[in-house]
């Protein structure tokens, strides 16, 4: 017995519609791939250029003491704002002080980077910050870029030391009673040899809960 052969003939319009749908799906897929690729590239670029201002946020608050410290000689102040990851510190920014006697005094401090260890914080970096008020100024934010970036590790904190040659300090601040973050502690009696890299600083005797109008410009290491 002969088997009958059946063939299905699709209308030409159905074939055309199927072809158009396939082409549209292919185009949409290509567009999505292009969008995701662009997002990935832009995301990488934005991360690679992102720098953080690490420290007290002084953008919208006037300091209680705009003239800075009046008796800070030999003080070491530790700002408890840990670095979120390994990276580089490329500079410092701070609010200009306004001396109480209306005579602007050039004052210098030293930046100190400290690494937490059992028993305290070990100094890893020491850098002099050029004197402020050259030329004299009472307003605005100063940004100083370091000659070379400073390497820091995740968990490190920073501080500043006031040498005995300057009784007054250049950084405005809020006192214990008016502080917002209160993440700065201080202690006097530190001479030049006491703040050299390699020195372990015990936190015994550090007091105060201040806000200093001072930030470090931190560039995260995106390779890690």
PDB file of C-alpha atoms in Angstrom:
ATOM      1  CA  UNK A   1       0.000   0.000   0.000  1.00  0.00           C
ATOM      2  CA  UNK A   2       1.392   3.393  -0.947  1.00  0.00           C
ATOM      3  CA  UNK A   3       1.886   5.951   1.854  1.00  0.00           C
ATOM      4  CA  UNK A   4       0.703   9.397   1.034  1.00  0.00           C
ATOM      5  CA  UNK A   5       3.241  12.199   1.526  1.00  0.00           C
ATOM      6  CA  UNK A   6       1.930  15.315   3.163  1.00  0.00           C
ATOM      7  CA  UNK A   7       3.748  18.645   2.884  1.00  0.00           C
ATOM      8  CA  UNK A   8       2.905  21.745   4.861  1.00  0.00           C
ATOM      9  CA  UNK A   9       3.154  24.908   2.896  1.00  0.00           C
ATOM     10  CA  UNK A  10       3.510  28.022   5.066  1.00  0.00           C
ATOM     11  CA  UNK A  11       2.128  31.184   3.639  1.00  0.00           C
ATOM     12  CA  UNK A  12       4.783  33.585   2.416  1.00  0.00           C
ATOM     13  CA  UNK A  13       3.590  36.219   4.899  1.00  0.00           C
ATOM     14  CA  UNK A  14       4.269  33.866   7.853  1.00  0.00           C
ATOM     15  CA  UNK A  15       7.808  33.188   6.625  1.00  0.00           C
ATOM     16  CA  UNK A  16       8.432  36.903   6.266  1.00  0.00           C
ATOM     17  CA  UNK A  17       7.086  37.652   9.753  1.00  0.00           C
ATOM     18  CA  UNK A  18       9.255  34.947  11.303  1.00  0.00           C
ATOM     19  CA  UNK A  19      12.343  36.311   9.574  1.00  0.00           C
ATOM     20  CA  UNK A  20      11.620  39.855  10.725  1.00  0.00           C
ATOM     21  CA  UNK A  21      11.098  38.682  14.331  1.00  0.00           C
ATOM     22  CA  UNK A  22      14.416  36.816  14.292  1.00  0.00           C
ATOM     23  CA  UNK A  23      16.236  39.861  12.967  1.00  0.00           C
ATOM     24  CA  UNK A  24      14.660  42.094  15.637  1.00  0.00           C
ATOM     25  CA  UNK A  25      15.693  39.697  18.422  1.00  0.00           C
ATOM     26  CA  UNK A  26      19.255  39.649  17.091  1.00  0.00           C
ATOM     27  CA  UNK A  27      19.388  43.464  16.934  1.00  0.00           C
ATOM     28  CA  UNK A  28      18.023  43.774  20.484  1.00  0.00           C
ATOM     29  CA  UNK A  29      20.603  41.293  21.749  1.00  0.00           C
ATOM     30  CA  UNK A  30      23.409  43.283  20.115  1.00  0.00           C
ATOM     31  CA  UNK A  31      22.101  46.507  21.648  1.00  0.00           C
ATOM     32  CA  UNK A  32      21.963  44.956  25.130  1.00  0.00           C
ATOM     33  CA  UNK A  33      25.518  43.683  24.787  1.00  0.00           C
ATOM     34  CA  UNK A  34      26.680  47.144  23.721  1.00  0.00           C
ATOM     35  CA  UNK A  35      24.909  48.773  26.686  1.00  0.00           C
ATOM     36  CA  UNK A  36      26.409  46.351  29.211  1.00  0.00           C
ATOM     37  CA  UNK A  37      29.850  46.823  27.698  1.00  0.00           C
ATOM     38  CA  UNK A  38      29.546  50.604  27.954  1.00  0.00           C
ATOM     39  CA  UNK A  39      28.367  50.347  31.563  1.00  0.00           C
ATOM     40  CA  UNK A  40      31.318  48.153  32.453  1.00  0.00           C
ATOM     41  CA  UNK A  41      33.797  50.553  30.824  1.00  0.00           C
ATOM     42  CA  UNK A  42      32.247  53.637  32.407  1.00  0.00           C
ATOM     43  CA  UNK A  43      32.105  51.929  35.795  1.00  0.00           C
ATOM     44  CA  UNK A  44      35.804  51.086  35.622  1.00  0.00           C
ATOM     45  CA  UNK A  45      36.706  54.617  34.587  1.00  0.00           C
ATOM     46  CA  UNK A  46      34.675  56.189  37.386  1.00  0.00           C
ATOM     47  CA  UNK A  47      36.245  53.902  39.972  1.00  0.00           C
ATOM     48  CA  UNK A  48      39.747  54.562  38.724  1.00  0.00           C
ATOM     49  CA  UNK A  49      39.321  58.326  39.188  1.00  0.00           C
ATOM     50  CA  UNK A  50      37.385  58.283  42.481  1.00  0.00           C
ATOM     51  CA  UNK A  51      39.156  59.986  45.379  1.00  0.00           C
ATOM     52  CA  UNK A  52      37.753  60.276  48.896  1.00  0.00           C
ATOM     53  CA  UNK A  53      38.036  63.115  51.391  1.00  0.00           C
ATOM     54  CA  UNK A  54      38.752  61.138  54.545  1.00  0.00           C
ATOM     55  CA  UNK A  55      37.973  62.857  57.825  1.00  0.00           C
ATOM     56  CA  UNK A  56      35.419  65.112  59.442  1.00  0.00           C
ATOM     57  CA  UNK A  57      32.770  66.444  57.061  1.00  0.00           C
ATOM     58  CA  UNK A  58      33.041  70.208  57.501  1.00  0.00           C
ATOM     59  CA  UNK A  59      31.077  71.247  54.428  1.00  0.00           C
ATOM     60  CA  UNK A  60      28.014  72.677  56.224  1.00  0.00           C
ATOM     61  CA  UNK A  61      29.111  73.550  59.737  1.00  0.00           C
ATOM     62  CA  UNK A  62      31.053  76.544  61.029  1.00  0.00           C
ATOM     63  CA  UNK A  63      33.771  75.718  63.583  1.00  0.00           C
ATOM     64  CA  UNK A  64      33.348  76.718  67.192  1.00  0.00           C
ATOM     65  CA  UNK A  65      36.989  77.853  67.287  1.00  0.00           C
ATOM     66  CA  UNK A  66      37.809  79.263  63.837  1.00  0.00           C
ATOM     67  CA  UNK A  67      41.261  80.425  64.981  1.00  0.00           C
ATOM     68  CA  UNK A  68      42.525  76.905  65.690  1.00  0.00           C
ATOM     69  CA  UNK A  69      44.416  75.711  68.754  1.00  0.00           C
ATOM     70  CA  UNK A  70      45.767  78.346  71.085  1.00  0.00           C
ATOM     71  CA  UNK A  71      48.084  76.091  73.128  1.00  0.00           C
ATOM     72  CA  UNK A  72      48.813  72.971  71.090  1.00  0.00           C
ATOM     73  CA  UNK A  73      52.610  72.786  71.205  1.00  0.00           C
ATOM     74  CA  UNK A  74      53.924  69.177  71.531  1.00  0.00           C
ATOM     75  CA  UNK A  75      50.398  67.796  71.091  1.00  0.00           C
ATOM     76  CA  UNK A  76      49.735  64.715  68.986  1.00  0.00           C
ATOM     77  CA  UNK A  77      46.166  64.578  67.713  1.00  0.00           C
ATOM     78  CA  UNK A  78      44.873  61.262  66.360  1.00  0.00           C
ATOM     79  CA  UNK A  79      41.924  61.390  63.965  1.00  0.00           C
ATOM     80  CA  UNK A  80      40.061  58.102  64.119  1.00  0.00           C
ATOM     81  CA  UNK A  81      38.921  57.847  60.497  1.00  0.00           C
ATOM     82  CA  UNK A  82      40.394  54.540  59.264  1.00  0.00           C
ATOM     83  CA  UNK A  83      41.282  54.072  55.610  1.00  0.00           C
ATOM     84  CA  UNK A  84      38.666  51.722  54.072  1.00  0.00           C
ATOM     85  CA  UNK A  85      41.265  49.852  52.006  1.00  0.00           C
ATOM     86  CA  UNK A  86      44.868  50.004  50.804  1.00  0.00           C
ATOM     87  CA  UNK A  87      45.676  53.005  48.667  1.00  0.00           C
ATOM     88  CA  UNK A  88      47.478  56.307  48.341  1.00  0.00           C
ATOM     89  CA  UNK A  89      47.147  59.650  50.092  1.00  0.00           C
ATOM     90  CA  UNK A  90      47.766  62.330  47.496  1.00  0.00           C
ATOM     91  CA  UNK A  91      47.151  65.482  49.501  1.00  0.00           C
ATOM     92  CA  UNK A  92      45.481  67.300  52.354  1.00  0.00           C
ATOM     93  CA  UNK A  93      42.673  69.837  52.541  1.00  0.00           C
ATOM     94  CA  UNK A  94      41.762  72.064  55.473  1.00  0.00           C
ATOM     95  CA  UNK A  95      39.754  75.150  56.345  1.00  0.00           C
ATOM     96  CA  UNK A  96      41.689  78.390  56.687  1.00  0.00           C
ATOM     97  CA  UNK A  97      41.899  79.627  60.264  1.00  0.00           C
ATOM     98  CA  UNK A  98      40.857  83.105  61.376  1.00  0.00           C
ATOM     99  CA  UNK A  99      43.169  84.279  64.150  1.00  0.00           C
ATOM    100  CA  UNK A 100      41.485  85.832  67.164  1.00  0.00           C
ATOM    101  CA  UNK A 101      43.916  88.784  67.132  1.00  0.00           C
ATOM    102  CA  UNK A 102      43.151  89.474  63.428  1.00  0.00           C
ATOM    103  CA  UNK A 103      46.858  88.997  62.628  1.00  0.00           C
ATOM    104  CA  UNK A 104      47.263  85.874  60.535  1.00  0.00           C
ATOM    105  CA  UNK A 105      50.157  83.753  61.787  1.00  0.00           C
ATOM    106  CA  UNK A 106      51.918  81.230  59.521  1.00  0.00           C
ATOM    107  CA  UNK A 107      51.778  77.898  61.386  1.00  0.00           C
ATOM    108  CA  UNK A 108      52.977  74.457  60.350  1.00  0.00           C
ATOM    109  CA  UNK A 109      51.995  70.962  61.454  1.00  0.00           C
ATOM    110  CA  UNK A 110      53.211  67.444  60.672  1.00  0.00           C
ATOM    111  CA  UNK A 111      50.984  64.756  59.219  1.00  0.00           C
ATOM    112  CA  UNK A 112      51.356  61.375  60.902  1.00  0.00           C
ATOM    113  CA  UNK A 113      50.038  58.031  59.560  1.00  0.00           C
ATOM    114  CA  UNK A 114      49.622  55.263  62.132  1.00  0.00           C
ATOM    115  CA  UNK A 115      49.054  51.507  61.798  1.00  0.00           C
ATOM    116  CA  UNK A 116      47.107  49.659  64.551  1.00  0.00           C
ATOM    117  CA  UNK A 117      49.050  46.994  66.426  1.00  0.00           C
ATOM    118  CA  UNK A 118      48.688  45.261  69.778  1.00  0.00           C
ATOM    119  CA  UNK A 119      49.484  47.869  72.383  1.00  0.00           C
ATOM    120  CA  UNK A 120      48.746  50.942  70.296  1.00  0.00           C
ATOM    121  CA  UNK A 121      49.420  52.595  66.957  1.00  0.00           C
ATOM    122  CA  UNK A 122      52.754  52.461  65.139  1.00  0.00           C
ATOM    123  CA  UNK A 123      53.839  55.520  63.158  1.00  0.00           C
ATOM    124  CA  UNK A 124      54.525  54.613  59.523  1.00  0.00           C
ATOM    125  CA  UNK A 125      54.665  58.019  57.817  1.00  0.00           C
ATOM    126  CA  UNK A 126      55.671  61.535  58.825  1.00  0.00           C
ATOM    127  CA  UNK A 127      55.329  64.566  56.565  1.00  0.00           C
ATOM    128  CA  UNK A 128      55.598  68.288  57.224  1.00  0.00           C
ATOM    129  CA  UNK A 129      52.684  70.362  55.961  1.00  0.00           C
ATOM    130  CA  UNK A 130      53.833  73.807  54.776  1.00  0.00           C
ATOM    131  CA  UNK A 131      52.812  76.768  56.908  1.00  0.00           C
ATOM    132  CA  UNK A 132      49.423  78.280  56.213  1.00  0.00           C
ATOM    133  CA  UNK A 133      48.585  81.962  55.691  1.00  0.00           C
ATOM    134  CA  UNK A 134      51.198  82.560  53.019  1.00  0.00           C
ATOM    135  CA  UNK A 135      49.852  84.961  51.854  1.00  0.00           C
ATOM    136  CA  UNK A 136      47.564  85.714  54.823  1.00  0.00           C
ATOM    137  CA  UNK A 137      43.987  84.519  54.394  1.00  0.00           C
ATOM    138  CA  UNK A 138      40.988  84.043  56.680  1.00  0.00           C
ATOM    139  CA  UNK A 139      38.584  82.114  54.511  1.00  0.00           C
ATOM    140  CA  UNK A 140      38.333  79.292  52.030  1.00  0.00           C
ATOM    141  CA  UNK A 141      39.621  75.743  51.884  1.00  0.00           C
ATOM    142  CA  UNK A 142      43.297  75.046  51.232  1.00  0.00           C
ATOM    143  CA  UNK A 143      44.303  71.982  49.212  1.00  0.00           C
ATOM    144  CA  UNK A 144      47.926  70.903  49.327  1.00  0.00           C
ATOM    145  CA  UNK A 145      49.111  68.136  46.982  1.00  0.00           C
ATOM    146  CA  UNK A 146      52.002  66.075  48.295  1.00  0.00           C
ATOM    147  CA  UNK A 147      55.233  65.950  46.266  1.00  0.00           C
ATOM    148  CA  UNK A 148      54.821  62.160  46.251  1.00  0.00           C
ATOM    149  CA  UNK A 149      51.775  60.086  47.271  1.00  0.00           C
ATOM    150  CA  UNK A 150      51.924  58.272  50.605  1.00  0.00           C
ATOM    151  CA  UNK A 151      51.070  54.569  50.754  1.00  0.00           C
ATOM    152  CA  UNK A 152      48.568  53.519  53.420  1.00  0.00           C
ATOM    153  CA  UNK A 153      46.970  50.239  54.437  1.00  0.00           C
ATOM    154  CA  UNK A 154      43.391  49.359  55.248  1.00  0.00           C
ATOM    155  CA  UNK A 155      42.679  50.217  58.879  1.00  0.00           C
ATOM    156  CA  UNK A 156      45.433  52.845  59.180  1.00  0.00           C
ATOM    157  CA  UNK A 157      44.469  56.147  60.774  1.00  0.00           C
ATOM    158  CA  UNK A 158      46.110  59.551  60.621  1.00  0.00           C
ATOM    159  CA  UNK A 159      46.976  62.338  63.002  1.00  0.00           C
ATOM    160  CA  UNK A 160      48.821  65.629  63.202  1.00  0.00           C
ATOM    161  CA  UNK A 161      51.589  66.797  65.478  1.00  0.00           C
ATOM    162  CA  UNK A 162      52.157  70.376  66.637  1.00  0.00           C
ATOM    163  CA  UNK A 163      55.868  71.165  67.121  1.00  0.00           C
ATOM    164  CA  UNK A 164      57.008  73.255  70.072  1.00  0.00           C
ATOM    165  CA  UNK A 165      58.028  76.052  67.696  1.00  0.00           C
ATOM    166  CA  UNK A 166      54.331  76.870  67.168  1.00  0.00           C
ATOM    167  CA  UNK A 167      52.160  77.459  70.211  1.00  0.00           C
ATOM    168  CA  UNK A 168      49.065  77.987  68.090  1.00  0.00           C
ATOM    169  CA  UNK A 169      47.668  75.678  65.426  1.00  0.00           C
ATOM    170  CA  UNK A 170      46.363  76.349  61.896  1.00  0.00           C
ATOM    171  CA  UNK A 171      43.293  74.060  61.901  1.00  0.00           C
ATOM    172  CA  UNK A 172      39.849  75.263  63.104  1.00  0.00           C
ATOM    173  CA  UNK A 173      37.966  72.784  65.291  1.00  0.00           C
ATOM    174  CA  UNK A 174      35.020  72.059  67.560  1.00  0.00           C
ATOM    175  CA  UNK A 175      35.662  71.360  71.238  1.00  0.00           C
ATOM    176  CA  UNK A 176      34.426  68.376  73.229  1.00  0.00           C
ATOM    177  CA  UNK A 177      31.128  70.037  74.104  1.00  0.00           C
ATOM    178  CA  UNK A 178      30.299  71.093  70.537  1.00  0.00           C
ATOM    179  CA  UNK A 179      31.817  68.222  68.520  1.00  0.00           C
ATOM    180  CA  UNK A 180      29.684  66.362  66.009  1.00  0.00           C
ATOM    181  CA  UNK A 181      31.779  63.275  65.262  1.00  0.00           C
ATOM    182  CA  UNK A 182      34.137  63.626  68.209  1.00  0.00           C
ATOM    183  CA  UNK A 183      36.647  61.260  66.611  1.00  0.00           C
ATOM    184  CA  UNK A 184      39.829  63.183  67.449  1.00  0.00           C
ATOM    185  CA  UNK A 185      41.853  62.514  70.601  1.00  0.00           C
ATOM    186  CA  UNK A 186      44.869  64.468  71.803  1.00  0.00           C
ATOM    187  CA  UNK A 187      47.802  64.304  74.190  1.00  0.00           C
ATOM    188  CA  UNK A 188      50.693  66.681  74.889  1.00  0.00           C
ATOM    189  CA  UNK A 189      54.359  65.988  75.612  1.00  0.00           C
ATOM    190  CA  UNK A 190      55.489  64.621  72.233  1.00  0.00           C
ATOM    191  CA  UNK A 191      58.851  65.895  71.076  1.00  0.00           C
ATOM    192  CA  UNK A 192      60.460  65.424  67.653  1.00  0.00           C
ATOM    193  CA  UNK A 193      62.044  62.065  68.485  1.00  0.00           C
ATOM    194  CA  UNK A 194      58.739  60.769  69.861  1.00  0.00           C
ATOM    195  CA  UNK A 195      56.920  60.918  66.530  1.00  0.00           C
ATOM    196  CA  UNK A 196      59.450  59.295  64.213  1.00  0.00           C
ATOM    197  CA  UNK A 197      58.360  56.417  61.917  1.00  0.00           C
ATOM    198  CA  UNK A 198      58.608  53.084  63.721  1.00  0.00           C
ATOM    199  CA  UNK A 199      57.526  54.483  67.093  1.00  0.00           C
ATOM    200  CA  UNK A 200      54.646  52.685  68.839  1.00  0.00           C
ATOM    201  CA  UNK A 201      52.171  55.168  70.334  1.00  0.00           C
ATOM    202  CA  UNK A 202      50.126  53.999  73.305  1.00  0.00           C
ATOM    203  CA  UNK A 203      46.654  55.516  73.533  1.00  0.00           C
ATOM    204  CA  UNK A 204      46.915  55.800  77.321  1.00  0.00           C
ATOM    205  CA  UNK A 205      46.374  59.402  78.361  1.00  0.00           C
ATOM    206  CA  UNK A 206      44.769  60.567  75.112  1.00  0.00           C
ATOM    207  CA  UNK A 207      41.643  62.606  75.827  1.00  0.00           C
ATOM    208  CA  UNK A 208      39.103  64.863  74.100  1.00  0.00           C
ATOM    209  CA  UNK A 209      36.410  64.356  71.483  1.00  0.00           C
ATOM    210  CA  UNK A 210      37.067  67.030  68.883  1.00  0.00           C
ATOM    211  CA  UNK A 211      36.317  67.733  65.207  1.00  0.00           C
ATOM    212  CA  UNK A 212      39.241  69.136  63.210  1.00  0.00           C
ATOM    213  CA  UNK A 213      38.443  70.773  59.873  1.00  0.00           C
ATOM    214  CA  UNK A 214      40.979  68.627  58.110  1.00  0.00           C
ATOM    215  CA  UNK A 215      40.720  65.889  55.452  1.00  0.00           C
ATOM    216  CA  UNK A 216      43.146  63.664  53.624  1.00  0.00           C
ATOM    217  CA  UNK A 217      42.665  63.071  49.902  1.00  0.00           C
ATOM    218  CA  UNK A 218      42.652  59.294  49.539  1.00  0.00           C
ATOM    219  CA  UNK A 219      42.852  57.298  46.305  1.00  0.00           C
ATOM    220  CA  UNK A 220      41.819  53.633  46.824  1.00  0.00           C
ATOM    221  CA  UNK A 221      43.951  50.875  45.292  1.00  0.00           C
ATOM    222  CA  UNK A 222      41.509  49.342  42.812  1.00  0.00           C
ATOM    223  CA  UNK A 223      43.839  46.464  41.977  1.00  0.00           C
ATOM    224  CA  UNK A 224      42.891  44.754  45.256  1.00  0.00           C
TER     225      UNK A 224
END
